[in-house]
Short mmCIF file of C-alpha atoms and ligand atoms in Angstrom, two decimals:
data_model
loop_
_atom_site.label_atom_id
_atom_site.label_comp_id
_atom_site.label_asym_id
_atom_site.label_seq_id
_atom_site.Cartn_x
_atom_site.Cartn_y
_atom_site.Cartn_z
CA MET A 12 -29.70 207.27 -47.70
CA PRO A 13 -31.88 209.52 -49.97
CA MET A 14 -35.45 207.57 -51.84
CA GLN A 15 -34.31 204.28 -53.68
CA PRO A 16 -34.65 204.95 -57.51
CA TRP A 17 -36.63 201.85 -57.61
CA PHE A 18 -40.05 202.43 -55.32
CA PRO A 19 -40.94 205.78 -57.43
CA ASP A 20 -40.69 204.52 -60.94
CA ALA A 21 -42.15 201.44 -59.76
CA LYS A 22 -46.12 202.04 -60.42
CA LEU A 23 -47.48 198.65 -59.52
CA GLY A 24 -46.66 196.45 -57.10
CA ILE A 25 -48.95 193.31 -55.48
CA PHE A 26 -50.40 193.43 -51.85
CA VAL A 27 -50.57 189.61 -51.03
CA HIS A 28 -52.58 188.45 -47.15
CA TYR A 29 -51.68 185.27 -47.00
CA GLY A 30 -52.57 183.80 -43.31
CA LEU A 31 -54.68 182.03 -40.88
CA TYR A 32 -58.13 184.14 -41.80
CA ALA A 33 -57.87 182.27 -45.12
CA VAL A 34 -59.20 178.92 -43.93
CA GLU A 35 -62.39 179.66 -42.67
CA GLY A 36 -62.67 182.83 -45.17
CA VAL A 37 -63.09 185.72 -42.07
CA ALA A 38 -61.67 188.84 -42.33
CA GLU A 39 -58.03 189.12 -41.47
CA SER A 40 -57.58 189.31 -37.43
CA TRP A 41 -60.98 191.90 -37.34
CA SER A 42 -63.04 188.66 -37.40
CA PHE A 43 -62.21 187.88 -34.08
CA TYR A 44 -61.00 191.42 -32.60
CA TYR A 45 -64.70 191.86 -33.37
CA GLY A 46 -66.17 188.64 -31.74
CA ASP A 47 -67.28 187.81 -35.28
CA ILE A 48 -66.04 184.61 -34.38
CA SER A 49 -64.25 183.43 -31.26
CA ARG A 50 -60.46 184.15 -30.45
CA GLU A 51 -60.71 179.78 -29.77
CA ASP A 52 -62.46 179.47 -33.32
CA TYR A 53 -60.45 182.25 -34.75
CA LEU A 54 -57.17 179.78 -33.94
CA ALA A 55 -58.36 176.63 -34.79
CA GLN A 56 -58.08 178.01 -38.15
CA LEU A 57 -54.61 176.80 -37.75
CA ASP A 58 -55.15 173.01 -38.38
CA GLY A 59 -56.65 173.80 -42.03
CA PHE A 60 -53.41 176.45 -42.97
CA THR A 61 -51.75 173.57 -45.10
CA ALA A 62 -49.92 175.53 -47.90
CA GLU A 63 -49.88 172.63 -50.08
CA ALA A 64 -50.46 174.29 -53.16
CA TYR A 65 -48.35 176.97 -52.36
CA ASP A 66 -45.75 177.77 -55.23
CA PRO A 67 -44.30 181.08 -55.31
CA ALA A 68 -42.48 181.05 -58.38
CA ALA A 69 -45.50 180.56 -59.75
CA TRP A 70 -47.11 184.10 -58.45
CA ALA A 71 -43.72 185.70 -59.02
CA GLU A 72 -44.33 184.88 -62.86
CA LEU A 73 -48.19 186.46 -62.35
CA PHE A 74 -47.64 189.52 -60.18
CA ALA A 75 -44.70 189.62 -63.51
CA GLN A 76 -47.33 189.64 -65.96
CA ALA A 77 -49.74 192.15 -63.88
CA GLY A 78 -46.79 194.10 -64.39
CA ALA A 79 -46.21 194.49 -61.29
CA ARG A 80 -42.10 195.45 -59.85
CA TYR A 81 -42.76 194.58 -56.17
CA ALA A 82 -45.17 192.96 -54.34
CA VAL A 83 -45.93 192.91 -49.99
CA LEU A 84 -46.88 189.71 -48.11
CA THR A 85 -48.28 189.83 -44.96
CA THR A 86 -45.98 188.10 -42.77
CA ARG A 87 -47.38 188.71 -39.95
CA HIS A 88 -50.47 190.55 -39.46
CA HIS A 89 -52.57 191.84 -36.32
CA ASP A 90 -53.51 188.18 -35.38
CA GLY A 91 -50.32 187.35 -34.29
CA PHE A 92 -49.53 184.67 -37.11
CA ALA A 93 -45.92 184.53 -38.81
CA LEU A 94 -45.36 183.24 -41.88
CA TRP A 95 -42.15 181.59 -41.10
CA ASP A 96 -40.75 179.62 -38.51
CA SER A 97 -40.05 182.27 -35.78
CA ALA A 98 -37.61 181.82 -32.71
CA TYR A 99 -40.03 184.34 -31.29
CA GLY A 100 -43.13 183.62 -29.97
CA GLU A 101 -45.37 180.28 -30.76
CA LEU A 102 -48.16 181.30 -33.14
CA ASN A 103 -46.00 180.48 -36.72
CA VAL A 104 -46.33 178.21 -39.59
CA THR A 105 -44.81 174.95 -37.33
CA ALA A 106 -47.43 175.11 -35.72
CA SER A 107 -50.07 174.12 -38.65
CA PRO A 108 -49.74 171.46 -41.14
CA ALA A 109 -47.67 173.93 -43.14
CA GLY A 110 -45.04 173.62 -41.30
CA ARG A 111 -42.20 175.29 -42.97
CA ASP A 112 -40.84 178.97 -43.83
CA LEU A 113 -43.54 180.65 -46.19
CA VAL A 114 -41.58 184.15 -46.41
CA GLY A 115 -37.67 182.43 -48.23
CA PRO A 116 -39.09 180.60 -51.25
CA PHE A 117 -41.45 184.31 -51.49
CA ALA A 118 -38.51 186.44 -51.38
CA ASP A 119 -36.59 183.49 -53.55
CA ALA A 120 -39.11 183.36 -56.25
CA LEU A 121 -39.14 187.75 -56.54
CA ARG A 122 -35.89 188.23 -57.00
CA GLU A 123 -35.48 185.67 -59.30
CA ARG A 124 -38.17 187.09 -61.57
CA GLY A 125 -36.75 190.27 -60.79
CA LEU A 126 -39.49 191.97 -58.60
CA LYS A 127 -38.58 193.81 -55.76
CA VAL A 128 -39.20 191.85 -52.15
CA GLY A 129 -41.66 193.92 -49.51
CA LEU A 130 -42.14 192.45 -46.48
CA TYR A 131 -45.88 193.73 -44.22
CA TYR A 132 -45.12 193.46 -40.28
CA SER A 133 -48.07 194.26 -37.76
CA HIS A 134 -46.58 196.34 -34.18
CA SER A 135 -49.48 195.24 -32.90
CA ASP A 136 -50.28 191.22 -32.23
CA TRP A 137 -53.59 191.00 -30.51
CA ASN A 138 -53.22 187.14 -29.92
CA HIS A 139 -50.07 187.94 -27.83
CA PRO A 140 -49.50 187.35 -24.22
CA ASP A 141 -47.70 190.79 -23.49
CA TYR A 142 -50.12 192.72 -25.39
CA PRO A 143 -52.63 195.07 -24.42
CA THR A 144 -55.45 194.87 -26.74
CA VAL A 145 -56.88 198.68 -27.67
CA ARG A 146 -60.68 198.88 -27.99
CA GLY A 147 -61.44 200.69 -31.43
CA PRO A 148 -64.92 202.83 -31.52
CA GLN A 149 -66.30 199.38 -33.53
CA ALA A 150 -69.59 198.87 -34.22
CA HIS A 151 -69.07 195.66 -31.77
CA PRO A 152 -67.47 195.84 -27.91
CA SER A 153 -64.38 193.81 -28.59
CA PRO A 154 -64.12 191.38 -25.87
CA TYR A 155 -60.46 192.32 -25.01
CA VAL A 156 -59.44 195.12 -23.74
CA THR A 157 -56.51 197.24 -22.20
CA PRO A 158 -55.96 198.17 -19.05
CA PRO A 159 -56.71 201.77 -18.23
CA GLU A 160 -53.95 204.10 -18.68
CA GLY A 161 -50.48 204.41 -17.08
CA GLN A 162 -51.60 201.08 -15.74
CA GLU A 163 -50.02 198.79 -18.37
CA ASP A 164 -47.27 196.53 -16.86
CA PRO A 165 -44.14 197.97 -17.86
CA VAL A 166 -42.32 194.87 -17.63
CA ALA A 167 -44.78 192.94 -20.27
CA TRP A 168 -44.28 196.01 -22.47
CA ALA A 169 -40.84 195.44 -22.88
CA ARG A 170 -41.27 191.87 -23.74
CA TYR A 171 -43.26 192.71 -25.99
CA LEU A 172 -40.85 194.95 -27.77
CA ALA A 173 -38.29 192.24 -27.10
CA TYR A 174 -40.59 189.83 -29.12
CA ARG A 175 -41.27 192.03 -32.16
CA ASP A 176 -37.83 193.38 -32.49
CA GLY A 177 -36.44 189.84 -32.99
CA GLN A 178 -39.66 188.66 -35.81
CA VAL A 179 -38.24 192.43 -37.41
CA ASP A 180 -34.77 191.23 -36.88
CA GLU A 181 -35.55 187.98 -38.53
CA LEU A 182 -37.48 189.24 -41.07
CA VAL A 183 -34.44 191.56 -41.82
CA GLU A 184 -31.50 189.42 -41.76
CA ARG A 185 -32.75 186.02 -43.43
CA TYR A 186 -34.45 187.92 -46.08
CA ARG A 187 -33.26 191.30 -47.16
CA PRO A 188 -36.75 192.89 -47.76
CA ASP A 189 -36.37 195.78 -50.36
CA LEU A 190 -39.91 197.15 -48.46
CA LEU A 191 -41.24 197.06 -44.93
CA TRP A 192 -44.61 197.56 -44.88
CA PHE A 193 -45.71 198.74 -40.56
CA ASP A 194 -49.22 198.35 -39.83
CA GLY A 195 -51.12 198.26 -36.94
CA GLU A 196 -49.10 201.19 -35.87
CA TRP A 197 -52.68 203.43 -34.53
CA GLU A 198 -52.61 201.41 -31.04
CA ARG A 199 -49.82 203.44 -29.82
CA SER A 200 -47.49 206.26 -29.82
CA GLU A 201 -44.74 206.22 -31.93
CA GLU A 202 -42.50 206.35 -28.71
CA GLN A 203 -44.77 203.50 -27.09
CA TRP A 204 -43.49 201.63 -30.28
CA GLY A 205 -39.38 202.43 -30.00
CA ILE A 206 -40.09 203.69 -33.62
CA ASP A 207 -36.46 205.47 -33.84
CA ALA A 208 -34.78 202.64 -32.51
CA LEU A 209 -36.46 200.22 -35.16
CA ALA A 210 -36.07 201.69 -38.11
CA ASP A 211 -32.34 202.58 -36.59
CA ARG A 212 -31.95 198.58 -36.26
CA ILE A 213 -33.73 197.76 -39.60
CA LEU A 214 -31.55 200.33 -41.32
CA ALA A 215 -28.12 199.09 -39.87
CA VAL A 216 -28.83 195.87 -42.01
CA ARG A 217 -31.17 196.65 -44.43
CA PRO A 218 -29.69 200.41 -45.49
CA GLN A 219 -31.74 200.59 -48.97
CA ALA A 220 -34.87 199.09 -47.23
CA VAL A 221 -38.08 201.29 -47.59
CA LEU A 222 -39.98 201.98 -45.36
CA ASN A 223 -44.14 202.64 -45.29
CA ALA A 224 -45.97 205.54 -43.37
CA ARG A 225 -46.67 203.49 -40.71
CA MET A 226 -42.86 203.99 -39.44
CA LEU A 227 -44.70 207.60 -38.70
CA SER A 228 -42.21 210.52 -39.10
CA ARG A 229 -39.40 207.79 -40.11
CA GLY A 230 -41.55 206.63 -43.25
CA ASP A 231 -40.07 206.87 -46.57
CA TYR A 232 -43.46 207.35 -48.55
CA ALA A 233 -47.15 208.40 -47.83
CA THR A 234 -49.68 206.56 -48.41
CA PRO A 235 -53.25 208.33 -49.01
CA GLU A 236 -56.76 206.95 -47.25
CA GLN A 237 -59.67 205.86 -49.71
CA GLY A 238 -59.01 206.25 -53.22
CA VAL A 239 -56.55 208.55 -54.96
CA PRO A 240 -56.20 212.26 -53.68
CA ILE A 241 -57.00 214.77 -55.63
CA THR A 242 -54.18 216.64 -54.32
CA PRO A 243 -51.50 214.29 -54.09
CA PRO A 244 -48.54 214.51 -51.50
CA ASP A 245 -45.30 215.50 -52.06
CA GLY A 246 -42.84 213.33 -52.77
CA PRO A 247 -43.17 209.13 -53.40
CA TRP A 248 -46.67 208.16 -52.30
CA GLU A 249 -48.70 204.62 -52.77
CA LEU A 250 -52.57 203.66 -52.74
CA CYS A 251 -53.45 199.79 -51.96
CA LEU A 252 -56.80 198.75 -52.93
CA THR A 253 -58.37 195.24 -52.69
CA ILE A 254 -59.73 193.78 -56.01
CA ASN A 255 -63.05 193.05 -54.00
CA ASP A 256 -64.13 194.45 -50.66
CA SER A 257 -61.85 192.11 -48.84
CA TRP A 258 -57.50 192.14 -47.78
CA GLY A 259 -57.86 188.56 -47.65
CA TYR A 260 -59.51 185.43 -48.75
CA ARG A 261 -63.73 185.72 -48.81
CA PRO A 262 -65.24 183.44 -50.69
CA HIS A 263 -68.98 185.38 -50.53
CA ASP A 264 -66.96 188.99 -51.46
CA THR A 265 -68.00 188.49 -55.33
CA ASN A 266 -67.68 192.25 -55.47
CA HIS A 267 -64.28 191.85 -57.42
CA LYS A 268 -63.55 195.47 -59.45
CA PRO A 269 -63.80 194.76 -63.90
CA VAL A 270 -60.80 195.36 -64.72
CA GLY A 271 -61.82 198.76 -66.48
CA HIS A 272 -62.23 199.95 -62.90
CA LEU A 273 -58.74 198.67 -61.80
CA VAL A 274 -57.05 200.51 -65.22
CA ARG A 275 -58.54 203.44 -63.75
CA TYR A 276 -57.42 203.13 -60.63
CA PHE A 277 -53.88 202.20 -61.92
CA THR A 278 -53.57 205.35 -64.48
CA GLU A 279 -55.05 207.76 -61.91
CA THR A 280 -52.53 206.62 -59.28
CA ILE A 281 -49.49 207.21 -61.71
CA GLY A 282 -50.27 209.69 -63.62
CA ALA A 283 -50.42 211.96 -60.16
CA GLY A 284 -46.89 210.28 -58.91
CA GLY A 285 -47.98 207.26 -57.43
CA ASN A 286 -47.76 203.52 -57.07
CA LEU A 287 -50.94 201.19 -56.86
CA LEU A 288 -50.49 198.44 -54.28
CA LEU A 289 -53.29 196.07 -55.54
CA ASP A 290 -54.10 193.00 -53.53
CA VAL A 291 -54.96 189.56 -53.77
CA GLY A 292 -56.12 186.88 -51.09
CA PRO A 293 -55.37 183.66 -51.44
CA THR A 294 -56.60 180.50 -50.30
CA ALA A 295 -54.86 178.58 -46.94
CA ASP A 296 -53.30 175.81 -49.18
CA GLY A 297 -52.17 178.71 -50.79
CA ARG A 298 -53.91 179.51 -53.91
CA ILE A 299 -54.66 182.88 -55.99
CA LEU A 300 -57.91 181.86 -57.62
CA PRO A 301 -58.75 182.40 -61.46
CA GLU A 302 -61.20 185.90 -60.44
CA GLN A 303 -58.21 187.28 -59.16
CA ALA A 304 -55.48 186.37 -61.11
CA ASP A 305 -57.74 187.55 -64.26
CA ARG A 306 -57.35 190.79 -63.29
CA LEU A 307 -54.34 190.85 -62.34
CA LYS A 308 -53.45 189.37 -65.81
CA GLY A 309 -55.72 192.08 -67.74
CA LEU A 310 -54.54 194.73 -65.93
CA GLY A 311 -50.81 193.70 -67.37
CA ALA A 312 -52.59 193.28 -70.75
CA TRP A 313 -52.80 196.97 -70.96
CA ILE A 314 -49.97 197.78 -69.70
CA GLU A 315 -48.27 195.86 -71.85
CA ARG A 316 -50.58 197.79 -74.63
CA HIS A 317 -49.85 201.14 -73.77
CA ALA A 318 -46.34 201.35 -72.28
CA GLU A 319 -44.03 203.47 -74.70
CA ALA A 320 -41.80 201.42 -76.88
C1 LIG B 1 -55.13 197.88 -42.32
C2 LIG B 1 -55.07 195.91 -41.92
O1 LIG B 1 -55.74 196.56 -40.30
C3 LIG B 1 -56.17 195.32 -42.31
O2 LIG B 1 -56.80 194.48 -42.12
C4 LIG B 1 -55.27 195.39 -43.32
O3 LIG B 1 -54.00 194.68 -43.41
C5 LIG B 1 -55.08 196.66 -43.99
C6 LIG B 1 -54.06 196.81 -45.11
O4 LIG B 1 -54.39 197.60 -43.67
O5 LIG B 1 -56.03 198.79 -42.43
C7 LIG B 1 -55.70 199.69 -42.72
C8 LIG B 1 -55.33 200.81 -41.96
C9 LIG B 1 -54.89 202.02 -42.61
C10 LIG B 1 -55.76 202.48 -43.41
C11 LIG B 1 -56.11 201.27 -44.13
C12 LIG B 1 -56.36 200.21 -43.94
N1 LIG B 1 -55.43 203.69 -44.70
O6 LIG B 1 -54.20 204.10 -44.00
O7 LIG B 1 -55.80 203.83 -45.57
#
């Protein structure tokens, strides 16, 4: 299916990193991977994930005010915590005080406000018993190490892929996303991930779904790293960007980019034919703080002033 016309025209999307990590304000998934927090303490955040102020209609209104045409929610990051009541795996909202599906209301609220629905999903799950974690070239040694190559258990790996596929099926069938934003692919090869089969099963149900570049050869658009590229890629592309220096909620990170900087990223990106996917990190109870909301509104006001009639 050719690229959906909405995507290359969208210009602005909002990325939402919402998950367990917001409870203690630690880095999303990477904090326990690096050992900055123990796995036990990381998982203890479950008790504080309340979502009690979760109001996706208010988020959708804010995103529309920012001038966005789509938004992408982290439905399950590398830590394995699913924001919906999945039938696959143990680690999801039903194990937290939130206790209910948060993805469905997000999708409904965006649609209601005329925005396209994007769902983020990590291929890797560093908390799944069948997932052999890879030690990266990081500064801190990770306590979780994969077995040597060739010694991974093929039965466990098949179970892991069945779990991932089951979750992706749930996301696609229940929420009918317009875009799927995969992540975490770097730990395995395209063949090990079964990318082709996964793309086929998604598109069989939702042929119009746009797939990001972390679906490797089946991706529909490019995702340049580290800023606006000097030479833009051919075809549609998207730059993802944090407002401060964190993807998720981190109260000590106050290094928020001024609205003027966000405007520059936005204009440079769309001037070179891309979309900007600008990230927010809600608190564990589901609020987008004024530091971030005000910047989204500021960018939206600028876009509004400069939009063609
Ligand atoms: C990944 C995640 O590991 C991270 O936690 C966050 O969710 C981010 C949006 O995605 O990290 C990456 C991976 C690749 C790039 C940037 C961040 N990249 O290609 O620019």
